[in-house]
PDB file of C-alpha atoms and ligand atoms in Angstrom:
ATOM      1  CA  MET A   1      18.754  -9.442 -39.060  1.00 59.00           C
ATOM      2  CA  ARG A   2      20.887 -12.100 -37.530  1.00 60.00           C
ATOM      3  CA  ILE A   3      19.802 -14.923 -35.507  1.00 60.00           C
ATOM      4  CA  ALA A   4      22.141 -17.285 -33.300  1.00 57.00           C
ATOM      5  CA  ARG A   5      21.042 -20.653 -32.978  1.00 58.00           C
ATOM      6  CA  GLU A   6      23.008 -22.386 -30.501  1.00 57.00           C
ATOM      7  CA  ALA A   7      25.706 -23.995 -30.864  1.00 55.00           C
ATOM      8  CA  GLU A   8      25.659 -23.049 -34.706  1.00 64.00           C
ATOM      9  CA  PRO A   9      27.133 -20.146 -36.531  1.00 68.00           C
ATOM     10  CA  PRO A  10      24.863 -17.171 -37.259  1.00 83.00           C
ATOM     11  CA  ILE A  11      22.973 -17.948 -41.016  1.00 91.00           C
ATOM     12  CA  GLU A  12      23.458 -14.264 -43.021  1.00 92.00           C
ATOM     13  CA  SER A  13      20.501 -13.074 -44.044  1.00 96.00           C
ATOM     14  CA  LEU A  14      19.752 -12.960 -47.757  1.00 97.00           C
ATOM     15  CA  VAL A  15      15.731 -11.724 -47.468  1.00 98.00           C
ATOM     16  CA  ALA A  16      14.177 -10.702 -44.608  1.00 97.00           C
ATOM     17  CA  ALA A  17      10.922 -11.776 -42.779  1.00 98.00           C
ATOM     18  CA  ASP A  18       9.593  -8.226 -43.632  1.00 98.00           C
ATOM     19  CA  ARG A  19      10.283  -8.702 -47.252  1.00 98.00           C
ATOM     20  CA  ILE A  20       9.015 -12.134 -47.451  1.00 98.00           C
ATOM     21  CA  ALA A  21       6.016 -10.880 -46.093  1.00 98.00           C
ATOM     22  CA  GLY A  22       5.401  -7.752 -47.997  1.00 98.00           C
ATOM     23  CA  ARG A  23       5.829 -10.394 -50.957  1.00 98.00           C
ATOM     24  CA  CYS A  24       3.625 -12.906 -49.584  1.00 98.00           C
ATOM     25  CA  ALA A  25       0.597  -9.987 -49.686  1.00 98.00           C
ATOM     26  CA  GLU A  26       1.363  -9.149 -53.080  1.00 98.00           C
ATOM     27  CA  LEU A  27       1.738 -12.241 -55.023  1.00 99.00           C
ATOM     28  CA  GLY A  28      -1.910 -13.363 -52.714  1.00 98.00           C
ATOM     29  CA  ARG A  29      -3.574 -10.416 -54.212  1.00 98.00           C
ATOM     30  CA  GLU A  30      -2.530 -11.291 -58.168  1.00 98.00           C
ATOM     31  CA  ILE A  31      -3.308 -14.535 -57.506  1.00 98.00           C
ATOM     32  CA  THR A  32      -6.875 -13.744 -56.083  1.00 98.00           C
ATOM     33  CA  ARG A  33      -7.243 -11.225 -59.217  1.00 98.00           C
ATOM     34  CA  ASP A  34      -6.370 -13.856 -61.340  1.00 98.00           C
ATOM     35  CA  TYR A  35      -8.170 -16.990 -60.107  1.00 98.00           C
ATOM     36  CA  SER A  36     -11.594 -15.116 -59.232  1.00 98.00           C
ATOM     37  CA  GLY A  37     -14.251 -17.293 -60.278  1.00 97.00           C
ATOM     38  CA  LYS A  38     -12.364 -20.516 -61.128  1.00 98.00           C
ATOM     39  CA  ASP A  39     -11.735 -23.570 -59.249  1.00 94.00           C
ATOM     40  CA  LEU A  40      -8.182 -23.246 -57.485  1.00 98.00           C
ATOM     41  CA  ILE A  41      -6.372 -26.157 -56.332  1.00 98.00           C
ATOM     42  CA  LEU A  42      -3.106 -25.034 -54.371  1.00 98.00           C
ATOM     43  CA  VAL A  43      -0.496 -28.028 -55.205  1.00 98.00           C
ATOM     44  CA  GLY A  44       2.468 -27.260 -52.092  1.00 98.00           C
ATOM     45  CA  VAL A  45       5.792 -29.420 -52.801  1.00 98.00           C
ATOM     46  CA  LEU A  46       6.426 -30.715 -49.408  1.00 98.00           C
ATOM     47  CA  LYS A  47       8.728 -30.314 -47.303  1.00 96.00           C
ATOM     48  CA  GLY A  48      10.288 -26.934 -48.299  1.00 97.00           C
ATOM     49  CA  SER A  49       7.308 -24.709 -49.712  1.00 98.00           C
ATOM     50  CA  VAL A  50       5.155 -25.447 -46.296  1.00 98.00           C
ATOM     51  CA  MET A  51       5.780 -21.881 -44.694  1.00 98.00           C
ATOM     52  CA  PHE A  52       5.297 -20.146 -47.960  1.00 98.00           C
ATOM     53  CA  LEU A  53       2.365 -21.906 -48.629  1.00 98.00           C
ATOM     54  CA  SER A  54       0.786 -21.295 -45.246  1.00 98.00           C
ATOM     55  CA  ASP A  55       1.426 -17.459 -45.503  1.00 98.00           C
ATOM     56  CA  LEU A  56       0.353 -17.194 -49.119  1.00 98.00           C
ATOM     57  CA  MET A  57      -2.654 -18.451 -49.199  1.00 98.00           C
ATOM     58  CA  ARG A  58      -4.056 -16.259 -46.194  1.00 98.00           C
ATOM     59  CA  HIS A  59      -3.848 -13.577 -49.065  1.00 98.00           C
ATOM     60  CA  ILE A  60      -5.559 -15.520 -51.304  1.00 98.00           C
ATOM     61  CA  ASP A  61      -9.656 -14.470 -51.100  1.00 98.00           C
ATOM     62  CA  LEU A  62     -11.290 -16.958 -53.151  1.00 98.00           C
ATOM     63  CA  PRO A  63     -12.846 -20.300 -52.244  1.00 97.00           C
ATOM     64  CA  LEU A  64      -9.960 -22.895 -52.853  1.00 98.00           C
ATOM     65  CA  THR A  65      -8.557 -26.138 -52.140  1.00 98.00           C
ATOM     66  CA  VAL A  66      -4.962 -27.379 -51.185  1.00 98.00           C
ATOM     67  CA  ASP A  67      -3.423 -30.161 -51.794  1.00 98.00           C
ATOM     68  CA  TYR A  68       0.376 -31.811 -51.509  1.00 98.00           C
ATOM     69  CA  LEU A  69       2.894 -33.719 -53.135  1.00 98.00           C
ATOM     70  CA  ARG A  70       6.249 -34.606 -51.929  1.00 97.00           C
ATOM     71  CA  VAL A  71       8.917 -35.548 -54.659  1.00 95.00           C
ATOM     72  CA  SER A  72      12.792 -36.487 -54.126  1.00 88.00           C
ATOM     73  CA  SER A  73      15.525 -34.950 -56.152  1.00 74.00           C
ATOM     74  CA  TYR A  74      18.322 -33.581 -53.818  1.00 56.00           C
ATOM     75  CA  GLY A  75      18.709 -36.206 -50.828  1.00 51.00           C
ATOM     76  CA  ASP A  76      21.280 -34.286 -48.445  1.00 48.00           C
ATOM     77  CA  ARG A  77      23.591 -33.109 -50.807  1.00 49.00           C
ATOM     78  CA  THR A  78      23.388 -29.239 -51.991  1.00 54.00           C
ATOM     79  CA  GLU A  79      23.608 -30.644 -55.995  1.00 56.00           C
ATOM     80  CA  SER A  80      20.333 -32.337 -57.757  1.00 54.00           C
ATOM     81  CA  GLY A  81      20.737 -35.397 -58.326  1.00 58.00           C
ATOM     82  CA  GLY A  82      19.351 -35.126 -61.731  1.00 69.00           C
ATOM     83  CA  VAL A  83      16.448 -37.962 -60.919  1.00 83.00           C
ATOM     84  CA  VAL A  84      12.811 -36.630 -60.128  1.00 90.00           C
ATOM     85  CA  ARG A  85      10.463 -39.387 -58.380  1.00 92.00           C
ATOM     86  CA  PHE A  86       7.116 -39.192 -56.652  1.00 95.00           C
ATOM     87  CA  GLU A  87       7.783 -39.905 -52.850  1.00 96.00           C
ATOM     88  CA  LEU A  88       4.007 -38.669 -51.836  1.00 97.00           C
ATOM     89  CA  ASP A  89       1.069 -37.894 -54.779  1.00 98.00           C
ATOM     90  CA  LEU A  90      -1.667 -35.724 -54.461  1.00 98.00           C
ATOM     91  CA  SER A  91      -4.867 -37.173 -52.227  1.00 98.00           C
ATOM     92  CA  GLN A  92      -7.366 -35.879 -55.109  1.00 97.00           C
ATOM     93  CA  PRO A  93      -8.063 -35.865 -58.793  1.00 98.00           C
ATOM     94  CA  VAL A  94      -6.874 -32.365 -60.796  1.00 98.00           C
ATOM     95  CA  ARG A  95      -9.006 -33.362 -63.873  1.00 98.00           C
ATOM     96  CA  GLY A  96     -10.896 -29.820 -64.757  1.00 98.00           C
ATOM     97  CA  LYS A  97      -9.223 -27.979 -62.002  1.00 98.00           C
ATOM     98  CA  HIS A  98      -7.287 -24.510 -62.021  1.00 98.00           C
ATOM     99  CA  VAL A  99      -3.800 -26.228 -60.414  1.00 98.00           C
ATOM    100  CA  LEU A 100      -1.296 -23.730 -58.963  1.00 99.00           C
ATOM    101  CA  ILE A 101       1.866 -25.237 -58.028  1.00 99.00           C
ATOM    102  CA  VAL A 102       3.461 -23.795 -55.370  1.00 99.00           C
ATOM    103  CA  GLU A 103       7.213 -24.727 -54.848  1.00 98.00           C
ATOM    104  CA  ASP A 104       9.984 -23.200 -52.429  1.00 98.00           C
ATOM    105  CA  ILE A 105      12.666 -22.645 -55.406  1.00 98.00           C
ATOM    106  CA  VAL A 106      13.360 -23.462 -58.775  1.00 98.00           C
ATOM    107  CA  ASP A 107      16.862 -24.076 -59.150  1.00 96.00           C
ATOM    108  CA  THR A 108      17.904 -26.518 -62.059  1.00 94.00           C
ATOM    109  CA  GLY A 109      14.051 -26.449 -63.192  1.00 96.00           C
ATOM    110  CA  LEU A 110      14.293 -30.158 -63.110  1.00 95.00           C
ATOM    111  CA  THR A 111      11.715 -30.754 -60.445  1.00 96.00           C
ATOM    112  CA  VAL A 112       9.218 -28.510 -61.797  1.00 97.00           C
ATOM    113  CA  HIS A 113       9.462 -29.635 -65.288  1.00 96.00           C
ATOM    114  CA  TYR A 114       9.004 -32.710 -63.731  1.00 96.00           C
ATOM    115  CA  LEU A 115       6.043 -31.801 -62.218  1.00 97.00           C
ATOM    116  CA  LEU A 116       4.528 -29.809 -65.024  1.00 98.00           C
ATOM    117  CA  ASN A 117       5.097 -33.096 -67.423  1.00 97.00           C
ATOM    118  CA  ASN A 118       3.446 -35.195 -64.728  1.00 97.00           C
ATOM    119  CA  LEU A 119       0.521 -33.272 -63.701  1.00 98.00           C
ATOM    120  CA  ALA A 120      -0.287 -31.843 -67.447  1.00 98.00           C
ATOM    121  CA  THR A 121      -0.952 -36.427 -68.287  1.00 98.00           C
ATOM    122  CA  ARG A 122      -4.204 -35.438 -65.590  1.00 98.00           C
ATOM    123  CA  GLU A 123      -5.523 -33.099 -67.631  1.00 98.00           C
ATOM    124  CA  PRO A 124      -6.102 -29.718 -65.080  1.00 98.00           C
ATOM    125  CA  ALA A 125      -8.027 -26.980 -66.710  1.00 98.00           C
ATOM    126  CA  SER A 126      -4.627 -24.958 -66.356  1.00 98.00           C
ATOM    127  CA  LEU A 127      -1.606 -25.609 -64.578  1.00 98.00           C
ATOM    128  CA  LYS A 128       0.653 -22.984 -63.230  1.00 98.00           C
ATOM    129  CA  VAL A 129       3.734 -22.249 -60.912  1.00 99.00           C
ATOM    130  CA  CYS A 130       4.639 -19.915 -58.003  1.00 99.00           C
ATOM    131  CA  THR A 131       7.710 -20.172 -56.649  1.00 98.00           C
ATOM    132  CA  LEU A 132       9.308 -18.119 -53.639  1.00 98.00           C
ATOM    133  CA  LEU A 133      12.540 -18.181 -54.918  1.00 98.00           C
ATOM    134  CA  ASP A 134      14.219 -18.267 -58.363  1.00 98.00           C
ATOM    135  CA  LYS A 135      17.783 -19.261 -58.950  1.00 97.00           C
ATOM    136  CA  PRO A 136      18.037 -19.099 -62.677  1.00 97.00           C
ATOM    137  CA  SER A 137      21.794 -19.293 -62.519  1.00 95.00           C
ATOM    138  CA  ARG A 138      21.444 -23.116 -62.453  1.00 93.00           C
ATOM    139  CA  ARG A 139      18.841 -23.877 -64.560  1.00 96.00           C
ATOM    140  CA  GLN A 140      18.671 -26.948 -66.837  1.00 94.00           C
ATOM    141  CA  LYS A 141      15.366 -27.071 -67.818  1.00 95.00           C
ATOM    142  CA  ASP A 142      13.545 -23.631 -69.284  1.00 96.00           C
ATOM    143  CA  VAL A 143      10.615 -23.729 -67.120  1.00 97.00           C
ATOM    144  CA  PRO A 144       7.616 -20.999 -67.097  1.00 98.00           C
ATOM    145  CA  ILE A 145       7.309 -19.185 -63.704  1.00 98.00           C
ATOM    146  CA  ASP A 146       4.045 -17.303 -63.347  1.00 98.00           C
ATOM    147  CA  TYR A 147       4.436 -16.055 -59.848  1.00 99.00           C
ATOM    148  CA  ARG A 148       8.019 -15.468 -58.617  1.00 98.00           C
ATOM    149  CA  GLY A 149       9.222 -14.022 -55.119  1.00 98.00           C
ATOM    150  CA  PHE A 150      12.922 -13.228 -55.360  1.00 98.00           C
ATOM    151  CA  GLN A 151      15.375 -14.070 -57.418  1.00 98.00           C
ATOM    152  CA  VAL A 152      18.346 -15.459 -55.688  1.00 97.00           C
ATOM    153  CA  PRO A 153      22.102 -15.370 -56.516  1.00 95.00           C
ATOM    154  CA  ASP A 154      24.043 -18.941 -57.240  1.00 94.00           C
ATOM    155  CA  THR A 155      24.170 -19.545 -53.196  1.00 94.00           C
ATOM    156  CA  PHE A 156      23.097 -22.251 -51.306  1.00 95.00           C
ATOM    157  CA  VAL A 157      19.909 -20.954 -49.041  1.00 97.00           C
ATOM    158  CA  VAL A 158      18.252 -21.897 -45.857  1.00 97.00           C
ATOM    159  CA  GLY A 159      15.112 -20.752 -43.676  1.00 98.00           C
ATOM    160  CA  TYR A 160      11.809 -20.290 -44.085  1.00 98.00           C
ATOM    161  CA  GLY A 161      10.786 -24.201 -45.351  1.00 98.00           C
ATOM    162  CA  LEU A 162      13.871 -24.404 -47.189  1.00 98.00           C
ATOM    163  CA  ASP A 163      16.862 -26.799 -45.652  1.00 96.00           C
ATOM    164  CA  TYR A 164      20.243 -27.801 -45.652  1.00 94.00           C
ATOM    165  CA  GLN A 165      20.791 -31.560 -44.887  1.00 92.00           C
ATOM    166  CA  GLY A 166      17.017 -31.411 -42.875  1.00 94.00           C
ATOM    167  CA  ARG A 167      17.786 -28.463 -40.808  1.00 94.00           C
ATOM    168  CA  TYR A 168      17.146 -24.175 -41.090  1.00 95.00           C
ATOM    169  CA  ARG A 169      13.449 -24.596 -42.079  1.00 97.00           C
ATOM    170  CA  ASN A 170      12.334 -22.705 -38.877  1.00 96.00           C
ATOM    171  CA  LEU A 171      14.072 -19.985 -39.676  1.00 97.00           C
ATOM    172  CA  PRO A 172      11.831 -17.015 -40.439  1.00 97.00           C
ATOM    173  CA  TYR A 173      13.823 -15.409 -42.925  1.00 97.00           C
ATOM    174  CA  ILE A 174      15.947 -16.587 -45.509  1.00 98.00           C
ATOM    175  CA  GLY A 175      19.883 -17.212 -45.362  1.00 97.00           C
ATOM    176  CA  ARG A 176      22.878 -18.378 -46.677  1.00 94.00           C
ATOM    177  CA  VAL A 177      24.721 -20.897 -45.511  1.00 85.00           C
ATOM    178  CA  PRO A 178      28.114 -20.169 -44.547  1.00 76.00           C
ATOM    179  CA  ALA A 179      30.724 -21.841 -46.002  1.00 72.00           C
ATOM    180  CA  SER A 180      32.253 -24.981 -44.133  1.00 58.00           C
TER     181      SER A 180
HETATM  182  P1  LIG B   1      15.843 -28.068 -59.122  1.00 71.35           P
HETATM  183  O1  LIG B   1      16.902 -27.769 -58.972  1.00 71.35           O
HETATM  184  O2  LIG B   1      15.040 -27.085 -59.443  1.00 71.35           O
HETATM  185  O3  LIG B   1      15.046 -29.573 -58.930  1.00 71.35           O
HETATM  186  O4  LIG B   1      14.903 -27.886 -57.287  1.00 71.35           O
HETATM  187  C1  LIG B   1      14.652 -29.019 -56.235  1.00 71.35           C
HETATM  188  C2  LIG B   1      14.628 -28.666 -55.068  1.00 71.35           C
HETATM  189  O5  LIG B   1      16.268 -28.665 -54.673  1.00 71.35           O
HETATM  190  C3  LIG B   1      13.804 -27.384 -54.777  1.00 71.35           C
HETATM  191  O6  LIG B   1      12.424 -27.662 -54.610  1.00 71.35           O
HETATM  192  C4  LIG B   1      14.416 -27.316 -52.908  1.00 71.35           C
HETATM  193  O7  LIG B   1      13.821 -27.807 -52.550  1.00 71.35           O
HETATM  194  C5  LIG B   1      15.743 -27.688 -53.180  1.00 71.35           C
HETATM  195  N1  LIG B   1      16.834 -26.697 -53.650  1.00 71.35           N
HETATM  196  C6  LIG B   1      17.164 -25.779 -54.561  1.00 71.35           C
HETATM  197  N2  LIG B   1      17.950 -25.192 -54.141  1.00 71.35           N
HETATM  198  C7  LIG B   1      18.345 -25.199 -52.948  1.00 71.35           C
HETATM  199  C8  LIG B   1      18.862 -23.981 -51.982  1.00 71.35           C
HETATM  200  O8  LIG B   1      19.296 -23.250 -52.470  1.00 71.35           O
HETATM  201  N3  LIG B   1      18.539 -24.477 -50.771  1.00 71.35           N
HETATM  202  C9  LIG B   1      17.616 -25.201 -50.436  1.00 71.35           C
HETATM  203  N4  LIG B   1      17.152 -26.409 -51.307  1.00 71.35           N
HETATM  204  C10 LIG B   1      17.152 -26.087 -52.341  1.00 71.35           C
HETATM  205 MG1  LIG B   2      11.555 -28.205 -52.934  1.00 71.35          MG
END
């Protein structure tokens, strides 16, 4: 499926909306099974994980809470700056809780590596990672991924929450930015 937005070239689809929906349901079932009886907090990494988180959590049939954080690493470029810092922190302590980080994509791994180290100091009962997309070709830090939606090739992807210079987050599928 290709959607032509006004005054923009069409974005080629890599992962169609119905495949994303099916994978969210599968991951939600796995998470429901794995966290049964546990005090679960989903931690959404703003802004890219918003669409994934909102679809995923509808398939998690457990009492849970949701919190958000925002870190910066990319700015407006398609290459990581390599420096990660908090722009917005969690609203509650996570001590003794089961924390599941929900990310849009693990690329170099620098962001998740930083988050795992940082959140571990807060003494959660457990700390795991759920990412919609995994782009292993550019990994700089070897990070554990507990739940993975799809692996993507070494190309810059947009849509379903992911942006290029702040745009395309509203595309209902994952696409590839045309080479300029
Ligand atoms: P990292 O390189 O693993 O630290 O990824 C940092 C962040 O860069 C991700 O959470 C995304 O927000 C963003 N990012 C990495 N690759 C892409 C991409 O292909 N498209 C859009 N955003 C990306
Ligand atoms: Mg992100």
